[in-house]
Coordinates of C-alpha atoms in Angstrom, one line a residue:
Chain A
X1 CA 97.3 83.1 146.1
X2 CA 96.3 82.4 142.5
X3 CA 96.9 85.3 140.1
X4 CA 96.4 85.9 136.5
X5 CA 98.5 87.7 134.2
X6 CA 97.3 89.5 131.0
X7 CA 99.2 89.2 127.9
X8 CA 99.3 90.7 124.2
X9 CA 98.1 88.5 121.1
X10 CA 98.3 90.2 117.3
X11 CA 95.2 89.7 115.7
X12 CA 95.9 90.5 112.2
X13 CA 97.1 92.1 109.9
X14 CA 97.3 88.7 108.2
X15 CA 93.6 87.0 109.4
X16 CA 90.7 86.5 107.2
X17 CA 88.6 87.7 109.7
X18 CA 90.0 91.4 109.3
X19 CA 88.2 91.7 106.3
X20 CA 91.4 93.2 104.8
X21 CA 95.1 94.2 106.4
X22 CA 94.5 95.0 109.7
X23 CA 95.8 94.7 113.0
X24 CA 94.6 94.5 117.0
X25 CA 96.8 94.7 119.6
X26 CA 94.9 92.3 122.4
X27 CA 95.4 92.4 125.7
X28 CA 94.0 89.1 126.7
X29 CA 93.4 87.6 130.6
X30 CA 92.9 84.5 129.5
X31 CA 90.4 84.3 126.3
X32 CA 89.0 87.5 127.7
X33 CA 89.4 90.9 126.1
X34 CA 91.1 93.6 128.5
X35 CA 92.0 96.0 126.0
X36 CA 91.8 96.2 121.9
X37 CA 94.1 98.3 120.3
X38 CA 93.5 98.6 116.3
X39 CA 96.3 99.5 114.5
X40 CA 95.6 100.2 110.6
X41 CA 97.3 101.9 108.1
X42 CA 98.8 98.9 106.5
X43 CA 96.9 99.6 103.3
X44 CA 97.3 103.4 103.1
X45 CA 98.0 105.0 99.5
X46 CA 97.6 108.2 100.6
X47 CA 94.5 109.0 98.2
X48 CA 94.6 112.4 100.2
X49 CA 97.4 113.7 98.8
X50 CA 97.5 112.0 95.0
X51 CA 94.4 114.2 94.6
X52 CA 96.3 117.1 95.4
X53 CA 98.8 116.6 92.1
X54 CA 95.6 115.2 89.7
X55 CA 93.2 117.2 88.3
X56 CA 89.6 117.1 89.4
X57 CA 88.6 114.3 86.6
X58 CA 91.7 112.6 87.3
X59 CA 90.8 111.7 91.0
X60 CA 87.5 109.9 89.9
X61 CA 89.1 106.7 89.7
X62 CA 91.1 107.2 93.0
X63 CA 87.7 107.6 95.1
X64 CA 87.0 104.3 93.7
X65 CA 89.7 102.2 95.6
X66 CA 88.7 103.5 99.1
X67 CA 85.6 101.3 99.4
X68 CA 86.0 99.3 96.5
X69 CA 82.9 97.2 97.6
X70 CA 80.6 100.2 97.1
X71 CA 82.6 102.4 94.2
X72 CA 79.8 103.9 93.0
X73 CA 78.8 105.7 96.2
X74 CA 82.4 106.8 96.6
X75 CA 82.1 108.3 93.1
X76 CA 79.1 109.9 93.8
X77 CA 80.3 111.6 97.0
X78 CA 83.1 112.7 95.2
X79 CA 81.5 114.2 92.4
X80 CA 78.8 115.5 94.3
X81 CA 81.5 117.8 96.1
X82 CA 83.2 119.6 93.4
X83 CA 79.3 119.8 92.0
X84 CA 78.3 121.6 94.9
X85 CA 81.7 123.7 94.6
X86 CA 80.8 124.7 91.0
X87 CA 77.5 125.1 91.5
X88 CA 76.8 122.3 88.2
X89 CA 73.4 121.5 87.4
X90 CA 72.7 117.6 87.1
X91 CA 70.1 116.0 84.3
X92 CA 67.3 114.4 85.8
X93 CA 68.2 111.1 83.9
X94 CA 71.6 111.3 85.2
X95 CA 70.2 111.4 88.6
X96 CA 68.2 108.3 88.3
X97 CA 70.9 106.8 86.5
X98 CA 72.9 107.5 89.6
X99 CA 70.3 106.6 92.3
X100 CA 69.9 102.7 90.2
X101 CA 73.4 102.3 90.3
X102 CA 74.2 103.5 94.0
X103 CA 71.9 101.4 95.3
X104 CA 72.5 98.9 93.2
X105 CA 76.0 99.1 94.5
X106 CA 74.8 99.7 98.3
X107 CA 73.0 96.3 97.6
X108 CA 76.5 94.5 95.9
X109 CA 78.3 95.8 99.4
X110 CA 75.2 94.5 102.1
X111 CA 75.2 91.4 100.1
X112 CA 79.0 90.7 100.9
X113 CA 78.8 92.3 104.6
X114 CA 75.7 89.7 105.0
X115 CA 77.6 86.7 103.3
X116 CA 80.8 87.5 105.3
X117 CA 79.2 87.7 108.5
X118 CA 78.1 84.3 108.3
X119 CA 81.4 82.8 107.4
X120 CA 82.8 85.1 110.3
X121 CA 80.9 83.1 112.7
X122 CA 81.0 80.1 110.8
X123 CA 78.4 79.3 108.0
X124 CA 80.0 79.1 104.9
X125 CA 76.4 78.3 103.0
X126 CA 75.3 81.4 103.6
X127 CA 78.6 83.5 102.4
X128 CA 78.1 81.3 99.0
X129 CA 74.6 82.3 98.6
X130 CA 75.3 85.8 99.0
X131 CA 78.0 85.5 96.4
X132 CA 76.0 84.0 93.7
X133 CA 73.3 87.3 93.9
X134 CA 76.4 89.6 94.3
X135 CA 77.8 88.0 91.0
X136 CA 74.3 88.7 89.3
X137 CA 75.0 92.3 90.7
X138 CA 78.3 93.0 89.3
X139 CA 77.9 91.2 85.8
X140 CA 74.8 94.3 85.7
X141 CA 77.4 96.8 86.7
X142 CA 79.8 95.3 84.5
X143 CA 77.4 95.8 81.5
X144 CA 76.9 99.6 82.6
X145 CA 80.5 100.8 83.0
X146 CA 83.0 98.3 81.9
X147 CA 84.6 97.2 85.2
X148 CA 83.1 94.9 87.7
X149 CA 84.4 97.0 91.4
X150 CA 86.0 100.0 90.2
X151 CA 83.6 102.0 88.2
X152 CA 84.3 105.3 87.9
X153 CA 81.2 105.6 86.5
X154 CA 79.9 109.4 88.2
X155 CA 81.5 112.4 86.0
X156 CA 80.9 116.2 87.1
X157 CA 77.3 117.1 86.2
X158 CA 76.0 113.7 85.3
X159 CA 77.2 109.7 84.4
X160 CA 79.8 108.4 82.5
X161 CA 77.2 106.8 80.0
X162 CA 73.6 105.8 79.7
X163 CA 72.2 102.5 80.3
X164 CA 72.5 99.9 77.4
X165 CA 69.7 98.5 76.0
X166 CA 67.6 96.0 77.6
X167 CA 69.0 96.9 80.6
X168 CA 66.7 98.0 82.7
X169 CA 64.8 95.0 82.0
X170 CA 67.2 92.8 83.2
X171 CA 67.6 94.7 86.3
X172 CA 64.0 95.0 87.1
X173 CA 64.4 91.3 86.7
X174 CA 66.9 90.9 89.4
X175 CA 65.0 93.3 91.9
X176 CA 61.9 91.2 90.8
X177 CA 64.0 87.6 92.3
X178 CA 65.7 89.9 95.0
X179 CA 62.8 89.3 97.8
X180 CA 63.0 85.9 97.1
X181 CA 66.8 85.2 97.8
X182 CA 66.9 87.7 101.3
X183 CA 64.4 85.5 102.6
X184 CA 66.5 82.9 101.8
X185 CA 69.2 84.4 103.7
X186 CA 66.9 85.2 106.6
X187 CA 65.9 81.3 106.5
X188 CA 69.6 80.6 106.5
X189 CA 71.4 83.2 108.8
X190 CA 69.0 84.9 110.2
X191 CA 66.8 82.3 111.8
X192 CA 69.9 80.2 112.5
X193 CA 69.8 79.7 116.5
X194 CA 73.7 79.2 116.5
X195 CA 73.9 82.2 114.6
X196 CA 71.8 84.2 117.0
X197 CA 73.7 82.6 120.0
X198 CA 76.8 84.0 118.2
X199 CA 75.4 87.7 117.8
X200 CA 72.6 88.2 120.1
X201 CA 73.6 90.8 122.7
X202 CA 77.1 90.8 121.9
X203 CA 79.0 93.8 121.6
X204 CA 76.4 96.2 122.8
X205 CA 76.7 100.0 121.5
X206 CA 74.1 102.5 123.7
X207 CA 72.1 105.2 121.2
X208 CA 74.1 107.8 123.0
X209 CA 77.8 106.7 122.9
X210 CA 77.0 105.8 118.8
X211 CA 76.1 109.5 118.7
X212 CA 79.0 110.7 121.2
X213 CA 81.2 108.5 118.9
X214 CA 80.2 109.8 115.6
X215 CA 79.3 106.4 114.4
X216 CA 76.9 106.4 110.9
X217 CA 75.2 103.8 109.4
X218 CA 74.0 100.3 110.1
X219 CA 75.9 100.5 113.5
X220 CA 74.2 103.7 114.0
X221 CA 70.8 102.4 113.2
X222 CA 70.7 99.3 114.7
X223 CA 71.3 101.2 118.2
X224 CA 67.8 102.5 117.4
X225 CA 68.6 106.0 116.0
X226 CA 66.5 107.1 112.8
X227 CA 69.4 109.0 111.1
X228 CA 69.6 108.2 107.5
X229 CA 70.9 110.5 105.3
X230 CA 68.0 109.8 102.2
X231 CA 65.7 110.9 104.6
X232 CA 67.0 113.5 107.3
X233 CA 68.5 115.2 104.4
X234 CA 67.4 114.2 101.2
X235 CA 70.1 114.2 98.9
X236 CA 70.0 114.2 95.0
X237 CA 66.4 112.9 94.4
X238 CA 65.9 110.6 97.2
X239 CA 62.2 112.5 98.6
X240 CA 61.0 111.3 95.6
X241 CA 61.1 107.5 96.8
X242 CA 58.9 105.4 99.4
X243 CA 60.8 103.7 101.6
X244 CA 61.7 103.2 105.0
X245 CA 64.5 103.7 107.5
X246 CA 65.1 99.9 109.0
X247 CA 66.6 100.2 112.8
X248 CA 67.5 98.0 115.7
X249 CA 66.4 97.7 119.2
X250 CA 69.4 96.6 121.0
X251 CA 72.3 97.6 119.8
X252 CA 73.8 94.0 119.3
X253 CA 75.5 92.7 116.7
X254 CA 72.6 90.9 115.6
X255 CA 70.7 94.1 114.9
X256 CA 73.3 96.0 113.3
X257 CA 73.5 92.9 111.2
X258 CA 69.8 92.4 110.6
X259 CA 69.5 96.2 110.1
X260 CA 71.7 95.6 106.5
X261 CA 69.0 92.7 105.4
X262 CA 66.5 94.7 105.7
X263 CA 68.1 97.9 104.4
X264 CA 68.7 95.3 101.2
X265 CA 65.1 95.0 100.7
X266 CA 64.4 99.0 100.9
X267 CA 67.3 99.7 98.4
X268 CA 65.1 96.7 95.8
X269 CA 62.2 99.2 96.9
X270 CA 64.0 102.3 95.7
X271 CA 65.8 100.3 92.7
X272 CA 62.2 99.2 91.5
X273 CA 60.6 102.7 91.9
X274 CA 63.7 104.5 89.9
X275 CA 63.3 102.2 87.0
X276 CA 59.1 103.2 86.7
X277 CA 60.1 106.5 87.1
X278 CA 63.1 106.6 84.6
X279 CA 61.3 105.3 81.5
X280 CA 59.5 108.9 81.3
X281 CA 62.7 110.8 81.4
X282 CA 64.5 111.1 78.4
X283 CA 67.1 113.5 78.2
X284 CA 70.9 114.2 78.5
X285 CA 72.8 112.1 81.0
X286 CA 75.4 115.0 81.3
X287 CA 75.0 118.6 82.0
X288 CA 77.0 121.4 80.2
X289 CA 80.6 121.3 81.8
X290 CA 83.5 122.9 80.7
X291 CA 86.2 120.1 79.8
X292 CA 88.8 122.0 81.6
X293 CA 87.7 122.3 85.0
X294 CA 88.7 125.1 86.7
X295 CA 86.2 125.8 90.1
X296 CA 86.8 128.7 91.8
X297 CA 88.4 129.6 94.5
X298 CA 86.4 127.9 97.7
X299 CA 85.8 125.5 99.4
X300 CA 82.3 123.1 99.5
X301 CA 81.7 119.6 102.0
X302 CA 78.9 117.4 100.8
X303 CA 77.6 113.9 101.9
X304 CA 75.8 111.0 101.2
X305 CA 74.6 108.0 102.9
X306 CA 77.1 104.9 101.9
X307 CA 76.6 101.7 102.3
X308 CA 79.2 102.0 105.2
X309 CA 77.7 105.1 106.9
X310 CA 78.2 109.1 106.3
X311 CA 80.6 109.6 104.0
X312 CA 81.6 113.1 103.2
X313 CA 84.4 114.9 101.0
X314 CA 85.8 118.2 101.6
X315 CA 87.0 119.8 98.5
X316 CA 89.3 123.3 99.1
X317 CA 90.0 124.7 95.3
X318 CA 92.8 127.2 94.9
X319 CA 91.5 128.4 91.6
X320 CA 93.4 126.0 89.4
X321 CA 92.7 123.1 87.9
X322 CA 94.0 120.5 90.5
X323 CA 92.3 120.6 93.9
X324 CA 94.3 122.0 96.8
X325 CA 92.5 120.1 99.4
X326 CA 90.7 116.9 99.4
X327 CA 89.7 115.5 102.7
X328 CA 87.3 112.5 103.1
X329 CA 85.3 111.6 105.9
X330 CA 85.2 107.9 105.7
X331 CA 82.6 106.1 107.6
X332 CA 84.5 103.0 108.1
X333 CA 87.2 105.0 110.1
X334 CA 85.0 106.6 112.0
X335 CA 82.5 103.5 112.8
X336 CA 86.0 101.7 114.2
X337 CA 86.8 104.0 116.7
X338 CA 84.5 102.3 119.1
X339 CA 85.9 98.5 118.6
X340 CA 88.2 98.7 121.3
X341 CA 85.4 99.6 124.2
X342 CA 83.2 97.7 122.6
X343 CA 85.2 94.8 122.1
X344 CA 86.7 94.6 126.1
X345 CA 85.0 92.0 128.7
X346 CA 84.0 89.9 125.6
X347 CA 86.1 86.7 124.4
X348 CA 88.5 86.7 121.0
X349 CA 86.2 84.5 119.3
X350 CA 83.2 87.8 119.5
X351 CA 85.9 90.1 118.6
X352 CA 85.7 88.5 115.0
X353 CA 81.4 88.6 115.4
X354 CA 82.1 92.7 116.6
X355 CA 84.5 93.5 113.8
X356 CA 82.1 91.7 111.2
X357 CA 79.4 94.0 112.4
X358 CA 81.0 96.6 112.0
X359 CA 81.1 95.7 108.2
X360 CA 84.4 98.1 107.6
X361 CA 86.8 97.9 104.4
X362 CA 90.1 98.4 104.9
X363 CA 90.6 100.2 101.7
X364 CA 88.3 102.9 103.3
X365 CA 90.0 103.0 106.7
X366 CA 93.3 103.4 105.4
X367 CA 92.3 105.2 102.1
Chain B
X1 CA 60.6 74.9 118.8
X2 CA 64.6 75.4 119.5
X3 CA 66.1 73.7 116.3
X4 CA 63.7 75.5 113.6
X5 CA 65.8 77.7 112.4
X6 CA 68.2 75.0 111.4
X7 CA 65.9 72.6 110.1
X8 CA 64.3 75.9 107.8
X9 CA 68.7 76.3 106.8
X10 CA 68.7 72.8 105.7
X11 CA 65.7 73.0 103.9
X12 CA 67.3 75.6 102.4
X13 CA 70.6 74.2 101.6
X14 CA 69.1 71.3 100.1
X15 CA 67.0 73.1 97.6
X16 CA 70.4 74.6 96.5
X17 CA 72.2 71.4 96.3
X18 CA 69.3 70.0 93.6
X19 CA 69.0 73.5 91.4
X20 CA 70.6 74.8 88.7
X21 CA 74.7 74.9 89.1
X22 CA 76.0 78.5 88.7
X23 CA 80.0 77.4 88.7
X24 CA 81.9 78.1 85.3
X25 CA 84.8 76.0 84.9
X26 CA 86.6 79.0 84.0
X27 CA 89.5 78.5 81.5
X28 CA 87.2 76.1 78.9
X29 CA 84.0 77.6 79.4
X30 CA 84.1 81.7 79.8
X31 CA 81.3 84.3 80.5
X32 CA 80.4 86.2 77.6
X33 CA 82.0 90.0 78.4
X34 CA 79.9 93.0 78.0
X35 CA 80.4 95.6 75.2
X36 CA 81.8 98.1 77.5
X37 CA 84.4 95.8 79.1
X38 CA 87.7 97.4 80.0
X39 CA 90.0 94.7 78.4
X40 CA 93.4 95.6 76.8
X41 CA 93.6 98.7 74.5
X42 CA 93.2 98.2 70.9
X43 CA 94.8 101.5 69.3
X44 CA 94.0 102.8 65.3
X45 CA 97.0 104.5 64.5
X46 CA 95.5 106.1 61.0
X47 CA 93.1 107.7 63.1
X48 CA 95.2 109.5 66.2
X49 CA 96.4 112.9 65.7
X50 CA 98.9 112.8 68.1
X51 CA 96.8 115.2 70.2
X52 CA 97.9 114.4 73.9
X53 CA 94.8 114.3 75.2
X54 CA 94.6 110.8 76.7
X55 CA 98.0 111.3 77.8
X56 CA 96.3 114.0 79.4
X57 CA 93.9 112.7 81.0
X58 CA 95.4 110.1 82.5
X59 CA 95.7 110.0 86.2
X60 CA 98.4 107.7 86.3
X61 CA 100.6 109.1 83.3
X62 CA 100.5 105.6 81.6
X63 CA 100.4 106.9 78.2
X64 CA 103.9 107.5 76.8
X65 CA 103.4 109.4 72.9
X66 CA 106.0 110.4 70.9
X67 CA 104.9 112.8 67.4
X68 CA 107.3 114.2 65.2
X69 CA 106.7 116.8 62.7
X70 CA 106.6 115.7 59.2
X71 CA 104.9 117.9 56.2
X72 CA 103.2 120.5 58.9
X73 CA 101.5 117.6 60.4
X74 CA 102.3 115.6 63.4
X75 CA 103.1 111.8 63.0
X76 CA 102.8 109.4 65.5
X77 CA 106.0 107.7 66.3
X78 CA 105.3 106.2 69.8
X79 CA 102.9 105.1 71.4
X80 CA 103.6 102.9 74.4
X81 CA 100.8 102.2 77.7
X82 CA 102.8 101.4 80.6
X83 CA 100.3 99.1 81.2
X84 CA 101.7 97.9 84.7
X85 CA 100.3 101.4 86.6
X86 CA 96.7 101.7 84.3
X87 CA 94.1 101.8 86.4
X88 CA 91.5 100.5 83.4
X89 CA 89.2 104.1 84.4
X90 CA 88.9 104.5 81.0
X91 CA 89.3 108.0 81.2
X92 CA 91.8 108.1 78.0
X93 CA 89.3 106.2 75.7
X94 CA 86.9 109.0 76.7
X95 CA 89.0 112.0 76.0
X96 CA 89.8 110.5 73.0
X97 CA 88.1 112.6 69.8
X98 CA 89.0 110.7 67.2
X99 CA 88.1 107.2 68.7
X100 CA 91.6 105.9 68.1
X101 CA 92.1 104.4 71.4
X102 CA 89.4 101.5 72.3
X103 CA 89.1 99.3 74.5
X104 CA 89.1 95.2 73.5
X105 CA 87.4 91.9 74.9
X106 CA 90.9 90.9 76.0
X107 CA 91.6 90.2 79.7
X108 CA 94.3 88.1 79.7
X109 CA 97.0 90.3 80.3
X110 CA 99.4 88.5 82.7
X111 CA 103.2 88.1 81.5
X112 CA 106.1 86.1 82.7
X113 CA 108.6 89.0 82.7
X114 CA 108.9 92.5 83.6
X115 CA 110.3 93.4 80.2
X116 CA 107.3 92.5 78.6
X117 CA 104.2 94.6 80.1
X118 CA 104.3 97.6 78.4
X119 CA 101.8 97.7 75.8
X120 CA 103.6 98.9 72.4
X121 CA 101.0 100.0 70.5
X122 CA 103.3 102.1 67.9
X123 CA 106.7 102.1 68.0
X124 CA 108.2 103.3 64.5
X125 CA 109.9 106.4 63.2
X126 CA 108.9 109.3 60.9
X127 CA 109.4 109.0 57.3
X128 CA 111.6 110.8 56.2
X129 CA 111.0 113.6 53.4
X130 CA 113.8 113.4 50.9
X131 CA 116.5 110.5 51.3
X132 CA 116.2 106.9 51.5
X133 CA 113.4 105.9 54.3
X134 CA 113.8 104.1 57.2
X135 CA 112.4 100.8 57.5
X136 CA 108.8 101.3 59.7
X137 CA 108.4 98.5 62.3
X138 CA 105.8 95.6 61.9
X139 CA 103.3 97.9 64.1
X140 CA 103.9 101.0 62.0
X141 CA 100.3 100.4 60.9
X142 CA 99.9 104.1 59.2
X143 CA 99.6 104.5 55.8
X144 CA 101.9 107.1 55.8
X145 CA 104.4 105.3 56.4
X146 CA 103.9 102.2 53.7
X147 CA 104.7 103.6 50.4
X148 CA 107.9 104.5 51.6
X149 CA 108.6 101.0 53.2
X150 CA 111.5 99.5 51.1
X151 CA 113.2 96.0 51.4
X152 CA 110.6 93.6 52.8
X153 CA 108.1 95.3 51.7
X154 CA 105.0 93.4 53.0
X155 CA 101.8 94.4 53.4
X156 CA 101.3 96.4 57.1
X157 CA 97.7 95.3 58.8
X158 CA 95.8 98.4 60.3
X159 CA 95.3 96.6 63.9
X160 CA 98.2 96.0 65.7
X161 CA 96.6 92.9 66.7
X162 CA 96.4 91.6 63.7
X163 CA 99.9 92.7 62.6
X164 CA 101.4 90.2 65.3
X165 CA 101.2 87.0 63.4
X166 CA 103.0 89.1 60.2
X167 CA 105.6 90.4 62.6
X168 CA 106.5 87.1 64.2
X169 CA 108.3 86.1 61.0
X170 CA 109.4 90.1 60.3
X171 CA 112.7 89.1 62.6
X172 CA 114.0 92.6 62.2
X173 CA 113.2 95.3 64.8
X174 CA 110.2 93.6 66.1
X175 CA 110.9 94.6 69.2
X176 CA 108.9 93.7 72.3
X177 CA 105.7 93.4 70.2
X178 CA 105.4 89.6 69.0
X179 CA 105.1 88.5 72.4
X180 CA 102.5 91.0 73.5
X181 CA 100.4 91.0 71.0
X182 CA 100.6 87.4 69.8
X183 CA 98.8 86.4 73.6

C-alpha cells in the first residue's frame, strides 16, 4: 500500500517573499500545505516598552518604525491617543495637513503592496512601475518633513510644520497624473490572465470568519464587508470628503488585491478634495500645548484606518510625564492570524500569493 | 479573447521602454535634497547656551553636552552626537531656542571605523579666568574662547565644517575631528 508522509519545510525568515524577517513552519504532503505555522518576532524592539522610559514626544519617532511603509498613519494614531487623553484641540489646517499627508502615505504603502504583489507572483514590470510613482511620493514627503519613511511628522495638537511653498501645487500635480499610472497598473497586473490564474480564488477568507478573526482592512473588505473606519466612524475630518468604500466579492486574493487599486484612486479623490479645501484655511498648524506634557491620570484608546487595517493605541498615563502604558493594536498582527487556515489544502507556491495579500510589514507585526 | 490582457501589458511595457528614463546614476549625478532634509548636524557654538534641551528631548540620549561655569555664565565645552543611535526625528533641532543646532544637506555619513562616528561638534575646554589659558581645540569655534588662544594662534572659523580644512594642518589635539568633518 502506497503512503505518504508529511514533512516540515522553513519558509523564511530569510525569503524575499516574507516581505521582511519572517518565518512559517510548513507541514507539507508533498507541495501541499497541511498546516502553516508563522513564527515572528524576529524583528521585535519592543517599541511597547521603550515608550514606557520616553516621554510622550519622545515616542513619536518610535511609532514610526512599526509600519515604516505608512509612518505617517502610525504617527497619527499615536498622536491622536494622547490627544484624546488630554482632551487637545487640533487647528483645522493641521487637520488637513494631516489628512494630505496620511493619505498621501496610505497611497506610498498601496503603491508598494501593489508593486510587490506582482513580483510575488512573478512580474517584475509591474513592481518597477509602482516604484517609480512611489519615488514621486516620497521625494513630496521628503520635501514636507525631512525624511523620506520615517517622518515623525504629527506632534500633540497639530503637525510638525506647514507645507512649503509651491507645494501643494506639485502635489495636486501628482494626484492630477495619479489616474493615469493605476490604469497603467490595472493594464499591467490587473488584466494580466497569468496574474489572475495566480490570485483568482485562492486563499478564500468567508465575511464571517474575517469578522470572527478580527481581520481590518483590505483583507476585510475584499470579503465584501463595508467597514472602513473614515466612514463607520469618521475620524478627524474625514465626513467632510466624497468618497467611497471599494470592496470585494469573493474573498480571494485577487480582490483583497484589487480592493488596494482601487482604494488608491479614492485616497487621489480625498487628496484632491483636501487641497481645494485647504487653500481657504489659514491659520495655526499647532494648537496651544504645554511643552511639558504631563496628561492626567487615565487612560484613552483611539483608532484610525491604516493603510494595513485598524490600528489602535492604548495610552494608560500615571500622571507623569512618561506614559505608563502604551499598547498598540497593530493590524498587521491581527490580519496574520488567519494565514495558517487560510493557507492549508493550497500549494507553497500560493502561500507566497496569500501572504502578499495579506500586504503585512514585519516591522508592525513584530513592533 | 484569452491573451488580452497580456497583449494590453505589453503595450504597456513598451510605451515605458521608449519614454523618458527616470534612473540617476547615483554617485555622479545626485537629486537635488529638499530644504528640510535631515542630513548631518551643523552646530553654531556662539549661539547655544548650553541649555540641555535637545539633550532633552532626545529619545535616544545621543546628545552628550558638557558646560562649565565661567563668569556666571555657562560655556560650552562638549558637545558630542553619538551619531551611531540618532534616529534623524529631528526632535533636538526643534527644541532648540536659539537655532544652534541645524540640520545640513550632508548624507554621506558612512565611516570605516567605529572610532570615528561620533559627531564632535565641540570638544574644547573653558578658559580659564586668571592664569595662562589653555590652548582651545580647532573646533573651539566660540569667541570666547579666541582672545585667550596663545601659541598658534590662528584664526578659528565659526562652522565647524569649515574649521576642518584649518585643523587638518593644527596637528595638536585635533582629535577625532579632521576625519569627520573633512568627509
Amino acid at each position: 500500500m502506497l503512503r505518504t508522509e508529511t514533512y516540515t519545510m522553513n519558509f523564511g525568515p530569510q525569503h524575499p517573499a516574507t516581505h521582511g524577517v519572517f518565518q512559517v513552519v510548513l507541514t507539507l504532503d508533498g507541495e501541499k500545505i497541511v498546516k502553516a505555522e508563522p513564527v515572528c518576532g524576529y524583528l521585535h524592539r519592543g517599541i511597547e516598552k521603550l515608550a514606557e522610559s520616553r516621554t510622550y514626544q519622545q515616542v513619536i519617532p518610535y511609532t514610526d518604525r512599526m509600519d515604516y511603509l505608512a509612518s505617517m498613519l502610525q504617527n497619527w494614531g499615536y498622536v491622536m491617543a494622547v490627544e484624546k487623553l488630554m482632551g487637545l484641540e487640533v487647528p483645522e489646517r493641521a487637520e488637513y495637513l494631516r489628512v494630505i499627508s496620511g493619505e498621501l502615505s496610505r497611497l506610498a504603502s498601496h503603491v508598494l503592496a501593489t508593486g510587490v504583489y506582482a513580483l510575488d507572483v512573478g512580474g517584475f514590470t509591474g513592481f518597477l512601475l509602482c516604484f517609480r510613482e512611489r519615488e514621486r511620493m516620497m521625494d513630496l514627503l521628503e520635501e514636507l518633513t525631512g525624511s523620506r519613511m520615517t517622518f515623525s511628522y504629527a506632534r500633540f495638537g497639530g503637525v510638525a510644520d506647514d507645507a512649503p511653498e509651491g507645494w501643494l501645487e506639485k502635489l495636486d500635480k501628482l494626484m492630477d497624473d495619479m489616474p493615469g499610472y493605476i490604469d497603467e497598473y490595472d493594464g499591467l497586473i490587473t488584466g494580466n490572465e497569468i496574474f489572475q490564474a495566480r490570485t483568482k480564488q485562492v486563499g478564500g477568507l468567508s465575511p464571517e470568519t474575517a469578522i470572527d478573526y478580527s481581520l481590518s482592512g483590505p483583507v476585510l473588505r475584499g470579503s465584501g464587508i463595508n467597514y472602513d473606519l473614515r466612514k463607520a466612524k469618521p475620524y478627524s475630518i474625514y465626513d467632510r470628503f466624497d468618497f467611497e468604500v471599494p470592496v470585494g466579492k469573493n474573498g480571494d486574493c485577487f480582490d483583497r488585491y484589487f480592493c488596494r487599486v482601487r482604494e488608491m484612486r479614492q485616497s487621489v479623490r480625498i487628496i484632491k478634495q483636501a487641497i481645494e479645501q485647504i487653500k481657504e484655511i489659514d491659520g495655526p498648524i499647532k494648537g496651544k500645548v504645554p511643552k511639558a506634557l504631563k496628561p492626567p491620570k487615565g487612560d484613552a484608546y483611539a483608532e484610525i484606518e491604516s493603510s494595513k487595517g485598524i490600528l489602535g493605541f492604548y495610552v494608560v498615563s500615571d500622571g507623569t510625564n512618561k506614559p505608563h502604558r502604551v499598547h498598540v493594536r497593530r493590524p498587521s498582527f491581527i490580519n496574520l492570524g488567519y494565514l495558517d487556515e487560510m493557507s492549508r489544502g493550497w500549494l507553497i507556491a500560493d502561500l507566497v500569493a496569500i501572504l502578499g495579500s495579506i500586504d503585512i510589514v514585519l516591522g508592525e507585526v513584530d513592533c | 479573447m484569452f491573451g488580452n490582457g497580456l497583449i494590453k501589458g505589453l503595450r504597456i511595457t513598451w510605451k515605458e521602454f521608449t519614454s523618458k528614463k527616470f534612473t540617476v546614476q547615483y554617485p555622479e549625478e545626485q537629486h537635488t535634497k529638499p530644504e528640510r532634509f535631515h542630513g548631518r548636524f551643523v552646530f553654531d557654538a556662539d549661539k547655544c547656551i548650553a541649555c540641555n534641551l535637545c539633550a532633552n528631548a532626545c529619545p535616544n540620549n545621543v546628545i552628550e553636552l558638557k558646560s562649565e561655569k565661567v563668569e556666571k555664565k555657562k560655556f560650552l565645552t562638549k558637545y558630542v552626537m553619538n551619531i551611531e543611535y540618532c534616529l534623524f526625528c529631528g526632535m533636538c533641532v526643534e527644541a532648540c531656542n536659539k537655532d544652534a543646532i541645524n540640520f545640513s544637506l550632508e548624507h554621506d555619513m558612512s565611516q570605516y571605523n567605529y572610532d570615528a562616528i561620533p559627531l564632535i561638534l565641540v570638544e574644547r575646554e573653558a578658559p580659564k579666568p586668571e592664569p595662562k589659558p589653555e590652548e582651545a581645540t580647532p573646533e573651539a569655534s566660540g569667541e570666547k574662547a579666541e582672545p585667550k588662544v596663545k601659541g598658534k594662534g590662528k584664526q578659528k572659523e565659526e562652522t565647524p565644517a569649515a574649521s576642518a580644512d584649518k585643523s587638518a594642518s593644527d596637528e595638536v589635539a585635533a582629535g577625532k575631528a579632521p576625519e569627520k568633518e573633512g568627509q
